[in-house]
Amino acid sequence: MNGRQPQYLKLKRHILRHITNGDWPPLSKVPSENELASRFGISRMTVNRAMRELTDAGMLTRTQGAGTFVAERKAESAMFEVRSIRNEIVSRGQAHTVEILTRELVSARPVTARQFALPAGTKLYHSRLLHRADGEPLQLEDRFVNPVCAPDYLEIDFYKEIPHQYLMRTAPLQRIEHVIEAEAASKRLARLLDVEPGSPLLTLTRRTWSRDQIASYVRLSYPAGKFRFVGDFNVGDFKTP
């Protein structure tokens, strides 16, 4: 594990890659500090720092006398409440601010067009916003919007009304699809979210339908150590076979 990047960061990325790739599934035991130190030719202190930071971020759990394990993933649920990041931040007693990074009309690339079930090259609105809590980056919002569902999207003052609020008002929700993943921060994401490259992120990908059309496709990225998703549902909401 040579190179300019600190050894503990390289080890963190190695462990996180095994977790996100599914090589080390939830509740599986992670190699011991001694094993990792020997395998990569680094000190136990370096291994301990990497393991400790991943534990603090919720990616690992450590049990005295038993070892270190991959943290159990929260169950995927369609019952997630769609809440505004502004309301989330304010409800915690913090100040919300937003920085507009991108606001444009684009021709959809094939991978994006597929999310809308539309042909490649279809015109879509695109915005990227960085949301901060008390000045610290908390969420990077990378969103594509169907102009048919929200024709005035690019004209909205996102400092006063963030995309979530505008879309809830303009394109009433009909259906929602959520996918939650863990990923290692790329250099670009690390710079925007003020974390080290390779740090664990929580990423929520969401598609929303309105009036029988896909209205929005958004990718929300959070520093894993600063945010968590909590589902709240009633047993009666589920149908038994």
PDB file of C-alpha atoms in Angstrom:
ATOM      1  CA  MET A   1       0.000   0.000   0.000  1.00  0.00           C
ATOM      2  CA  ASN A   2       2.523   2.568  -1.213  1.00  0.00           C
ATOM      3  CA  GLY A   3       1.824   6.082  -2.456  1.00  0.00           C
ATOM      4  CA  ARG A   4       1.272   9.565  -1.145  1.00  0.00           C
ATOM      5  CA  GLN A   5      -2.191   8.934   0.280  1.00  0.00           C
ATOM      6  CA  PRO A   6      -2.144   8.170   4.034  1.00  0.00           C
ATOM      7  CA  GLN A   7      -2.069   4.437   4.740  1.00  0.00           C
ATOM      8  CA  TYR A   8      -5.179   4.495   6.925  1.00  0.00           C
ATOM      9  CA  LEU A   9      -7.201   6.106   4.107  1.00  0.00           C
ATOM     10  CA  LYS A  10      -6.068   3.447   1.658  1.00  0.00           C
ATOM     11  CA  LEU A  11      -7.108   0.748   4.109  1.00  0.00           C
ATOM     12  CA  LYS A  12     -10.481   2.441   4.638  1.00  0.00           C
ATOM     13  CA  ARG A  13     -11.083   2.438   0.894  1.00  0.00           C
ATOM     14  CA  HIS A  14     -10.042  -1.217   0.689  1.00  0.00           C
ATOM     15  CA  ILE A  15     -12.494  -2.225   3.425  1.00  0.00           C
ATOM     16  CA  LEU A  16     -15.295  -0.045   2.063  1.00  0.00           C
ATOM     17  CA  ARG A  17     -14.824  -1.487  -1.428  1.00  0.00           C
ATOM     18  CA  HIS A  18     -15.266  -5.025  -0.077  1.00  0.00           C
ATOM     19  CA  ILE A  19     -18.451  -3.941   1.721  1.00  0.00           C
ATOM     20  CA  THR A  20     -20.031  -2.059  -1.185  1.00  0.00           C
ATOM     21  CA  ASN A  21     -19.120  -4.815  -3.676  1.00  0.00           C
ATOM     22  CA  GLY A  22     -20.823  -7.391  -1.482  1.00  0.00           C
ATOM     23  CA  ASP A  23     -17.607  -9.343  -0.848  1.00  0.00           C
ATOM     24  CA  TRP A  24     -18.151  -8.810   2.865  1.00  0.00           C
ATOM     25  CA  PRO A  25     -21.929  -9.009   3.472  1.00  0.00           C
ATOM     26  CA  PRO A  26     -23.686  -7.553   6.531  1.00  0.00           C
ATOM     27  CA  LEU A  27     -22.753  -9.252   9.827  1.00  0.00           C
ATOM     28  CA  SER A  28     -19.699 -10.959   8.272  1.00  0.00           C
ATOM     29  CA  LYS A  29     -16.495 -10.823  10.293  1.00  0.00           C
ATOM     30  CA  VAL A  30     -13.737  -8.511   9.104  1.00  0.00           C
ATOM     31  CA  PRO A  31     -10.090  -9.657   9.277  1.00  0.00           C
ATOM     32  CA  SER A  32      -8.449  -8.785  12.592  1.00  0.00           C
ATOM     33  CA  GLU A  33      -6.180  -5.791  13.065  1.00  0.00           C
ATOM     34  CA  ASN A  34      -3.179  -8.116  13.234  1.00  0.00           C
ATOM     35  CA  GLU A  35      -4.176  -9.819   9.973  1.00  0.00           C
ATOM     36  CA  LEU A  36      -4.679  -6.528   8.144  1.00  0.00           C
ATOM     37  CA  ALA A  37      -1.454  -5.055   9.518  1.00  0.00           C
ATOM     38  CA  SER A  38       0.487  -8.114   8.366  1.00  0.00           C
ATOM     39  CA  ARG A  39      -1.244  -8.307   4.973  1.00  0.00           C
ATOM     40  CA  PHE A  40      -0.587  -4.671   4.055  1.00  0.00           C
ATOM     41  CA  GLY A  41       2.676  -4.113   5.898  1.00  0.00           C
ATOM     42  CA  ILE A  42       1.368  -1.311   8.098  1.00  0.00           C
ATOM     43  CA  SER A  43       1.190  -0.729  11.848  1.00  0.00           C
ATOM     44  CA  ARG A  44      -1.675  -1.858  14.073  1.00  0.00           C
ATOM     45  CA  MET A  45      -2.155   1.783  15.053  1.00  0.00           C
ATOM     46  CA  THR A  46      -2.840   2.638  11.406  1.00  0.00           C
ATOM     47  CA  VAL A  47      -5.276  -0.262  11.076  1.00  0.00           C
ATOM     48  CA  ASN A  48      -6.996   0.754  14.311  1.00  0.00           C
ATOM     49  CA  ARG A  49      -7.566   4.290  13.042  1.00  0.00           C
ATOM     50  CA  ALA A  50      -9.130   3.059   9.801  1.00  0.00           C
ATOM     51  CA  MET A  51     -11.380   0.601  11.653  1.00  0.00           C
ATOM     52  CA  ARG A  52     -12.355   3.183  14.259  1.00  0.00           C
ATOM     53  CA  GLU A  53     -13.376   5.772  11.664  1.00  0.00           C
ATOM     54  CA  LEU A  54     -15.436   3.220   9.714  1.00  0.00           C
ATOM     55  CA  THR A  55     -17.101   2.175  12.967  1.00  0.00           C
ATOM     56  CA  ASP A  56     -17.899   5.804  13.816  1.00  0.00           C
ATOM     57  CA  ALA A  57     -19.417   6.159  10.334  1.00  0.00           C
ATOM     58  CA  GLY A  58     -21.705   3.183  10.948  1.00  0.00           C
ATOM     59  CA  MET A  59     -20.072   0.867   8.423  1.00  0.00           C
ATOM     60  CA  LEU A  60     -18.588  -1.541  10.991  1.00  0.00           C
ATOM     61  CA  THR A  61     -19.457  -2.750  14.484  1.00  0.00           C
ATOM     62  CA  ARG A  62     -16.834  -3.796  17.011  1.00  0.00           C
ATOM     63  CA  THR A  63     -17.547  -6.271  19.823  1.00  0.00           C
ATOM     64  CA  GLN A  64     -14.987  -6.754  22.553  1.00  0.00           C
ATOM     65  CA  GLY A  65     -13.694 -10.303  22.564  1.00  0.00           C
ATOM     66  CA  ALA A  66     -15.514 -11.207  19.338  1.00  0.00           C
ATOM     67  CA  GLY A  67     -13.978  -8.944  16.707  1.00  0.00           C
ATOM     68  CA  THR A  68     -15.146  -6.494  14.060  1.00  0.00           C
ATOM     69  CA  PHE A  69     -18.138  -7.098  11.790  1.00  0.00           C
ATOM     70  CA  VAL A  70     -19.802  -5.424   8.818  1.00  0.00           C
ATOM     71  CA  ALA A  71     -22.731  -3.401  10.144  1.00  0.00           C
ATOM     72  CA  GLU A  72     -26.192  -4.677   9.366  1.00  0.00           C
ATOM     73  CA  ARG A  73     -27.833  -2.645   6.633  1.00  0.00           C
ATOM     74  CA  LYS A  74     -31.151  -1.001   7.300  1.00  0.00           C
ATOM     75  CA  ALA A  75     -34.006  -2.694   5.496  1.00  0.00           C
ATOM     76  CA  GLU A  76     -35.101  -1.139   2.206  1.00  0.00           C
ATOM     77  CA  SER A  77     -38.613   0.219   2.572  1.00  0.00           C
ATOM     78  CA  ALA A  78     -41.061   1.943   0.247  1.00  0.00           C
ATOM     79  CA  MET A  79     -42.523   3.629   3.326  1.00  0.00           C
ATOM     80  CA  PHE A  80     -39.865   6.359   3.513  1.00  0.00           C
ATOM     81  CA  GLU A  81     -41.330   9.761   4.106  1.00  0.00           C
ATOM     82  CA  VAL A  82     -40.185  12.290   1.516  1.00  0.00           C
ATOM     83  CA  ARG A  83     -38.954  15.183   3.629  1.00  0.00           C
ATOM     84  CA  SER A  84     -37.286  18.441   2.738  1.00  0.00           C
ATOM     85  CA  ILE A  85     -33.594  18.666   3.625  1.00  0.00           C
ATOM     86  CA  ARG A  86     -34.300  22.222   4.752  1.00  0.00           C
ATOM     87  CA  ASN A  87     -36.903  20.976   7.237  1.00  0.00           C
ATOM     88  CA  GLU A  88     -34.573  18.178   8.372  1.00  0.00           C
ATOM     89  CA  ILE A  89     -31.831  20.679   9.177  1.00  0.00           C
ATOM     90  CA  VAL A  90     -34.084  23.263  10.811  1.00  0.00           C
ATOM     91  CA  SER A  91     -35.773  20.575  12.945  1.00  0.00           C
ATOM     92  CA  ARG A  92     -32.345  19.815  14.439  1.00  0.00           C
ATOM     93  CA  GLY A  93     -31.958  23.429  15.476  1.00  0.00           C
ATOM     94  CA  GLN A  94     -29.423  24.230  12.767  1.00  0.00           C
ATOM     95  CA  ALA A  95     -29.319  26.898  10.074  1.00  0.00           C
ATOM     96  CA  HIS A  96     -29.874  25.765   6.480  1.00  0.00           C
ATOM     97  CA  THR A  97     -28.055  27.372   3.569  1.00  0.00           C
ATOM     98  CA  VAL A  98     -27.871  26.313  -0.063  1.00  0.00           C
ATOM     99  CA  GLU A  99     -25.310  26.828  -2.814  1.00  0.00           C
ATOM    100  CA  ILE A 100     -26.434  26.499  -6.439  1.00  0.00           C
ATOM    101  CA  LEU A 101     -23.711  24.685  -8.373  1.00  0.00           C
ATOM    102  CA  THR A 102     -25.554  23.930 -11.630  1.00  0.00           C
ATOM    103  CA  ARG A 103     -28.868  24.940 -13.207  1.00  0.00           C
ATOM    104  CA  GLU A 104     -29.298  24.105 -16.894  1.00  0.00           C
ATOM    105  CA  LEU A 105     -31.284  22.525 -19.719  1.00  0.00           C
ATOM    106  CA  VAL A 106     -29.503  19.417 -21.036  1.00  0.00           C
ATOM    107  CA  SER A 107     -29.914  16.692 -23.621  1.00  0.00           C
ATOM    108  CA  ALA A 108     -30.259  13.507 -21.601  1.00  0.00           C
ATOM    109  CA  ARG A 109     -27.502  10.955 -21.921  1.00  0.00           C
ATOM    110  CA  PRO A 110     -28.690   7.368 -22.437  1.00  0.00           C
ATOM    111  CA  VAL A 111     -28.119   6.360 -18.800  1.00  0.00           C
ATOM    112  CA  THR A 112     -30.179   9.316 -17.555  1.00  0.00           C
ATOM    113  CA  ALA A 113     -32.883   9.020 -20.208  1.00  0.00           C
ATOM    114  CA  ARG A 114     -33.487   5.415 -19.132  1.00  0.00           C
ATOM    115  CA  GLN A 115     -34.384   6.627 -15.652  1.00  0.00           C
ATOM    116  CA  PHE A 116     -37.255   8.563 -17.221  1.00  0.00           C
ATOM    117  CA  ALA A 117     -38.152   5.867 -19.771  1.00  0.00           C
ATOM    118  CA  LEU A 118     -37.465   8.480 -22.466  1.00  0.00           C
ATOM    119  CA  PRO A 119     -35.260   8.454 -25.595  1.00  0.00           C
ATOM    120  CA  ALA A 120     -31.660   9.616 -25.299  1.00  0.00           C
ATOM    121  CA  GLY A 121     -31.354  13.279 -26.210  1.00  0.00           C
ATOM    122  CA  THR A 122     -34.665  14.253 -24.610  1.00  0.00           C
ATOM    123  CA  LYS A 123     -34.436  17.692 -23.022  1.00  0.00           C
ATOM    124  CA  LEU A 124     -34.349  17.618 -19.218  1.00  0.00           C
ATOM    125  CA  TYR A 125     -33.731  20.207 -16.543  1.00  0.00           C
ATOM    126  CA  HIS A 126     -30.622  19.589 -14.438  1.00  0.00           C
ATOM    127  CA  SER A 127     -29.622  21.147 -11.128  1.00  0.00           C
ATOM    128  CA  ARG A 128     -26.933  20.506  -8.528  1.00  0.00           C
ATOM    129  CA  LEU A 129     -27.251  22.064  -5.092  1.00  0.00           C
ATOM    130  CA  LEU A 130     -25.083  21.812  -1.991  1.00  0.00           C
ATOM    131  CA  HIS A 131     -27.045  21.978   1.263  1.00  0.00           C
ATOM    132  CA  ARG A 132     -25.254  23.006   4.463  1.00  0.00           C
ATOM    133  CA  ALA A 133     -26.160  22.733   8.142  1.00  0.00           C
ATOM    134  CA  ASP A 134     -24.589  25.504  10.232  1.00  0.00           C
ATOM    135  CA  GLY A 135     -22.153  26.038   7.370  1.00  0.00           C
ATOM    136  CA  GLU A 136     -21.042  22.392   7.076  1.00  0.00           C
ATOM    137  CA  PRO A 137     -21.867  20.433   3.884  1.00  0.00           C
ATOM    138  CA  LEU A 138     -24.575  17.851   4.608  1.00  0.00           C
ATOM    139  CA  GLN A 139     -26.151  16.927   1.262  1.00  0.00           C
ATOM    140  CA  LEU A 140     -25.189  17.148  -2.400  1.00  0.00           C
ATOM    141  CA  GLU A 141     -28.356  17.109  -4.507  1.00  0.00           C
ATOM    142  CA  ASP A 142     -27.895  16.145  -8.175  1.00  0.00           C
ATOM    143  CA  ARG A 143     -31.329  16.258  -9.818  1.00  0.00           C
ATOM    144  CA  PHE A 144     -32.875  15.835 -13.269  1.00  0.00           C
ATOM    145  CA  VAL A 145     -36.450  17.005 -13.844  1.00  0.00           C
ATOM    146  CA  ASN A 146     -38.959  16.323 -16.619  1.00  0.00           C
ATOM    147  CA  PRO A 147     -40.000  19.723 -18.057  1.00  0.00           C
ATOM    148  CA  VAL A 148     -43.455  18.344 -18.860  1.00  0.00           C
ATOM    149  CA  CYS A 149     -44.113  17.906 -15.135  1.00  0.00           C
ATOM    150  CA  ALA A 150     -42.385  21.066 -13.907  1.00  0.00           C
ATOM    151  CA  PRO A 151     -42.144  23.608 -16.756  1.00  0.00           C
ATOM    152  CA  ASP A 152     -40.956  26.527 -14.587  1.00  0.00           C
ATOM    153  CA  TYR A 153     -38.223  24.599 -12.781  1.00  0.00           C
ATOM    154  CA  LEU A 154     -35.263  26.677 -13.980  1.00  0.00           C
ATOM    155  CA  GLU A 155     -37.003  29.933 -13.091  1.00  0.00           C
ATOM    156  CA  ILE A 156     -37.442  29.101  -9.408  1.00  0.00           C
ATOM    157  CA  ASP A 157     -35.379  30.982  -6.818  1.00  0.00           C
ATOM    158  CA  PHE A 158     -33.809  27.992  -5.053  1.00  0.00           C
ATOM    159  CA  TYR A 159     -32.585  30.221  -2.237  1.00  0.00           C
ATOM    160  CA  LYS A 160     -36.212  30.796  -1.257  1.00  0.00           C
ATOM    161  CA  GLU A 161     -37.824  27.551  -2.456  1.00  0.00           C
ATOM    162  CA  ILE A 162     -35.604  24.494  -2.813  1.00  0.00           C
ATOM    163  CA  PRO A 163     -36.376  21.936  -5.558  1.00  0.00           C
ATOM    164  CA  HIS A 164     -38.114  19.539  -3.169  1.00  0.00           C
ATOM    165  CA  GLN A 165     -40.599  22.198  -2.077  1.00  0.00           C
ATOM    166  CA  TYR A 166     -41.279  23.367  -5.626  1.00  0.00           C
ATOM    167  CA  LEU A 167     -41.839  19.835  -6.939  1.00  0.00           C
ATOM    168  CA  MET A 168     -44.136  18.893  -4.059  1.00  0.00           C
ATOM    169  CA  ARG A 169     -46.221  21.941  -4.930  1.00  0.00           C
ATOM    170  CA  THR A 170     -46.109  21.590  -8.728  1.00  0.00           C
ATOM    171  CA  ALA A 171     -45.967  17.834  -9.370  1.00  0.00           C
ATOM    172  CA  PRO A 172     -48.077  16.008  -6.751  1.00  0.00           C
ATOM    173  CA  LEU A 173     -46.533  12.675  -5.773  1.00  0.00           C
ATOM    174  CA  GLN A 174     -48.075   9.559  -7.229  1.00  0.00           C
ATOM    175  CA  ARG A 175     -45.302   7.007  -6.693  1.00  0.00           C
ATOM    176  CA  ILE A 176     -41.789   6.992  -5.189  1.00  0.00           C
ATOM    177  CA  GLU A 177     -38.817   4.662  -5.677  1.00  0.00           C
ATOM    178  CA  HIS A 178     -35.861   4.737  -3.259  1.00  0.00           C
ATOM    179  CA  VAL A 179     -32.487   3.012  -3.441  1.00  0.00           C
ATOM    180  CA  ILE A 180     -29.954   3.488  -0.626  1.00  0.00           C
ATOM    181  CA  GLU A 181     -26.299   2.581  -1.100  1.00  0.00           C
ATOM    182  CA  ALA A 182     -22.937   3.075   0.563  1.00  0.00           C
ATOM    183  CA  GLU A 183     -20.103   4.362  -1.581  1.00  0.00           C
ATOM    184  CA  ALA A 184     -16.587   5.726  -1.266  1.00  0.00           C
ATOM    185  CA  ALA A 185     -16.263   9.455  -1.893  1.00  0.00           C
ATOM    186  CA  SER A 186     -14.648  10.328  -5.208  1.00  0.00           C
ATOM    187  CA  LYS A 187     -12.267  13.282  -5.286  1.00  0.00           C
ATOM    188  CA  ARG A 188     -15.053  15.498  -6.667  1.00  0.00           C
ATOM    189  CA  LEU A 189     -17.606  14.463  -4.031  1.00  0.00           C
ATOM    190  CA  ALA A 190     -14.998  14.640  -1.276  1.00  0.00           C
ATOM    191  CA  ARG A 191     -14.156  18.216  -2.226  1.00  0.00           C
ATOM    192  CA  LEU A 192     -17.804  19.314  -2.237  1.00  0.00           C
ATOM    193  CA  LEU A 193     -18.769  17.498   0.976  1.00  0.00           C
ATOM    194  CA  ASP A 194     -15.541  18.439   2.763  1.00  0.00           C
ATOM    195  CA  VAL A 195     -14.437  14.872   3.526  1.00  0.00           C
ATOM    196  CA  GLU A 196     -11.355  12.842   2.663  1.00  0.00           C
ATOM    197  CA  PRO A 197     -11.375  10.981  -0.674  1.00  0.00           C
ATOM    198  CA  GLY A 198     -12.484   7.422  -0.018  1.00  0.00           C
ATOM    199  CA  SER A 199     -14.571   8.368   3.012  1.00  0.00           C
ATOM    200  CA  PRO A 200     -17.898   6.509   3.309  1.00  0.00           C
ATOM    201  CA  LEU A 201     -20.965   8.245   1.914  1.00  0.00           C
ATOM    202  CA  LEU A 202     -24.639   7.375   2.106  1.00  0.00           C
ATOM    203  CA  THR A 203     -26.342   7.832  -1.252  1.00  0.00           C
ATOM    204  CA  LEU A 204     -30.097   7.936  -1.761  1.00  0.00           C
ATOM    205  CA  THR A 205     -31.293   7.637  -5.350  1.00  0.00           C
ATOM    206  CA  ARG A 206     -34.947   8.577  -5.790  1.00  0.00           C
ATOM    207  CA  ARG A 207     -37.378   8.598  -8.694  1.00  0.00           C
ATOM    208  CA  THR A 208     -40.778  10.219  -8.331  1.00  0.00           C
ATOM    209  CA  TRP A 209     -43.868   9.880 -10.503  1.00  0.00           C
ATOM    210  CA  SER A 210     -46.570  12.496 -11.001  1.00  0.00           C
ATOM    211  CA  ARG A 211     -49.620  12.270 -13.234  1.00  0.00           C
ATOM    212  CA  ASP A 212     -48.443   8.926 -14.660  1.00  0.00           C
ATOM    213  CA  GLN A 213     -45.029  10.299 -15.684  1.00  0.00           C
ATOM    214  CA  ILE A 214     -41.584  10.153 -14.110  1.00  0.00           C
ATOM    215  CA  ALA A 215     -41.145  13.697 -12.859  1.00  0.00           C
ATOM    216  CA  SER A 216     -37.761  13.652 -11.149  1.00  0.00           C
ATOM    217  CA  TYR A 217     -34.623  11.564 -10.747  1.00  0.00           C
ATOM    218  CA  VAL A 218     -32.276  12.678  -7.982  1.00  0.00           C
ATOM    219  CA  ARG A 219     -29.101  11.416  -6.368  1.00  0.00           C
ATOM    220  CA  LEU A 220     -28.569  12.661  -2.805  1.00  0.00           C
ATOM    221  CA  SER A 221     -25.126  12.138  -1.252  1.00  0.00           C
ATOM    222  CA  TYR A 222     -24.400  12.524   2.472  1.00  0.00           C
ATOM    223  CA  PRO A 223     -21.239  12.102   4.594  1.00  0.00           C
ATOM    224  CA  ALA A 224     -21.988   8.832   6.415  1.00  0.00           C
ATOM    225  CA  GLY A 225     -20.874  10.169   9.771  1.00  0.00           C
ATOM    226  CA  LYS A 226     -23.307  13.102   9.674  1.00  0.00           C
ATOM    227  CA  PHE A 227     -26.567  11.561   8.525  1.00  0.00           C
ATOM    228  CA  ARG A 228     -28.728   8.480   8.908  1.00  0.00           C
ATOM    229  CA  PHE A 229     -31.998   7.304   7.392  1.00  0.00           C
ATOM    230  CA  VAL A 230     -34.824   6.264   9.699  1.00  0.00           C
ATOM    231  CA  GLY A 231     -37.934   4.471   8.476  1.00  0.00           C
ATOM    232  CA  ASP A 232     -41.248   4.671  10.324  1.00  0.00           C
ATOM    233  CA  PHE A 233     -44.120   2.430   9.270  1.00  0.00           C
ATOM    234  CA  ASN A 234     -47.128   0.537  10.567  1.00  0.00           C
ATOM    235  CA  VAL A 235     -47.445  -3.230  10.330  1.00  0.00           C
ATOM    236  CA  GLY A 236     -50.882  -2.681   8.828  1.00  0.00           C
ATOM    237  CA  ASP A 237     -49.301  -0.991   5.824  1.00  0.00           C
ATOM    238  CA  PHE A 238     -48.004  -4.368   4.636  1.00  0.00           C
ATOM    239  CA  LYS A 239     -50.214  -6.957   2.964  1.00  0.00           C
ATOM    240  CA  THR A 240     -49.728 -10.591   3.906  1.00  0.00           C
ATOM    241  CA  PRO A 241     -49.935 -13.316   1.236  1.00  0.00           C
TER     242      PRO A 241
END
